[in-house]
Structures are given as C-alpha cells and as structure tokens.
Amino acid sequence: MPEPQEFGGQSRFYLDDLAVGRRFTSATRVIDAEQIKAFAGQFDPQPFHLDEEKAADTLFGGLAASGWHTAAITMRLLVESGLPLVGGIVGAGGEISWPSPRGRGMFCGS
C-alpha cells in the first residue's frame, strides 16, 4: 500500500489507500436560527426554514435547516477536517438523504 502524501503538514490519501472500515472524523459546527433563515432566504425559501411559527405546524415541529444547508456545511467540514484525499474531494456521484432534521443549536459533523 503506498504511503500517504503530505500536504500542508497533513497526510493526504489516494482512494487506493483507503480500506473498508477506515474512519475519519471531521470537526463539528453548530448552526443557529439566524444562519438557518439566512441560508433559506437565499437558497431554499420554504416556510419551515424561514418562520418558526409556521414551522411549528409542519412535520419538523419547528424551524429546520435546509438539507442543502447541512450538505454545504458537511462539504466544508470534509474539506477542512474530514476526508483528506489527494487532489481534494470531487463530487463524481453518490446519494444524499436527510434521515433527521437539523434545527437551531444542533450540530453537523461526523
């Protein structure tokens, strides 16, 4: 197995270096209502992302972050502190799902 490459003092791996079961842990990030509403106002303007009163009557039961917001945060965390791949993380396919909503004060990370 090849040795990982160094980049900026951190080991970077090729896909061939990875083995089933290998884990990497990212940092975490807490989001608040203001951040949820700001992202939603610009990119996903649905009532359960923008208005706490309207969100209370939805399946979320309260303000919920957009799945796209959490996906963007996850990507940032992966790039900065998660999966250290040589050449970066390329979105060449995959699946995405949001099994549980994230509201204010909740964190994203692995």
XYZ file of C-alpha atoms in Angstrom:
110
model
C 0.000 0.000 0.000
C 1.502 3.399 -0.936
C 2.392 5.901 1.731
C 0.006 8.838 2.126
C 1.115 12.141 0.599
C 1.824 15.153 2.818
C 0.043 18.420 2.063
C 0.246 21.388 4.391
C 1.555 19.173 7.182
C -1.387 16.773 6.913
C -1.392 13.292 5.408
C -3.442 13.003 2.222
C -4.611 9.681 0.852
C -5.311 8.240 -2.591
C -8.525 6.232 -2.908
C -6.389 3.081 -3.178
C -5.009 3.846 0.301
C -8.450 3.547 1.887
C -9.787 0.305 3.297
C -13.300 -0.729 4.255
C -13.931 0.298 7.840
C -11.360 3.134 7.870
C -12.850 6.160 9.602
C -12.075 9.844 9.529
C -13.663 12.308 11.926
C -14.407 15.887 10.961
C -14.805 18.921 13.142
C -18.369 19.959 14.015
C -20.345 23.123 13.501
C -23.367 24.409 15.433
C -25.974 26.340 13.477
C -28.405 28.876 14.895
C -31.802 30.202 13.782
C -30.245 33.254 12.146
C -27.965 31.093 9.973
C -30.833 28.759 9.070
C -33.035 31.660 7.977
C -30.230 33.454 6.096
C -29.374 30.367 4.024
C -33.042 29.579 3.409
C -33.816 33.149 2.410
C -31.194 32.976 -0.289
C -31.386 29.345 -1.460
C -34.381 27.385 -0.070
C -37.203 29.776 0.899
C -39.703 27.366 2.388
C -41.749 28.298 5.472
C -40.260 25.605 7.739
C -36.803 27.097 7.088
C -37.844 30.737 7.450
C -40.618 31.124 10.013
C -40.638 29.484 13.438
C -44.415 29.823 13.895
C -45.220 28.287 10.502
C -42.581 25.608 11.056
C -44.279 24.530 14.291
C -47.209 23.130 12.279
C -45.061 21.041 9.931
C -43.682 17.513 10.212
C -40.499 19.089 11.654
C -42.376 20.608 14.595
C -40.141 23.673 14.489
C -37.559 25.551 12.475
C -35.413 23.142 10.448
C -32.254 23.799 8.456
C -32.418 23.160 4.731
C -30.901 19.841 3.740
C -28.835 21.795 1.215
C -27.521 23.945 4.069
C -26.419 20.876 6.010
C -24.926 19.375 2.827
C -22.891 22.545 2.243
C -21.691 22.553 5.862
C -20.790 18.878 5.575
C -18.757 19.550 2.436
C -16.859 22.350 4.180
C -16.148 20.116 7.180
C -14.951 17.283 4.926
C -12.624 19.575 3.003
C -11.216 21.317 6.074
C -11.009 18.484 8.573
C -12.586 15.273 7.388
C -11.579 13.113 4.471
C -8.013 14.052 3.443
C -7.820 12.944 -0.194
C -5.008 13.845 -2.574
C -6.483 16.219 -5.155
C -9.491 17.056 -2.985
C -12.984 15.680 -2.797
C -14.671 15.535 -6.180
C -18.446 15.180 -6.373
C -18.419 12.495 -9.034
C -21.656 10.897 -7.918
C -23.290 9.394 -4.914
C -26.505 9.599 -2.984
C -27.713 12.035 -0.378
C -30.511 11.746 2.149
C -31.581 13.607 5.251
C -32.719 10.993 7.785
C -33.293 13.500 10.590
C -33.920 17.237 10.571
C -31.414 19.701 11.990
C -32.715 22.693 13.878
C -31.039 25.578 15.609
C -28.462 24.622 18.171
C -27.897 21.244 16.546
C -24.539 20.322 15.103
C -23.292 18.893 11.839
C -20.236 16.702 11.660
C -19.088 13.132 11.841
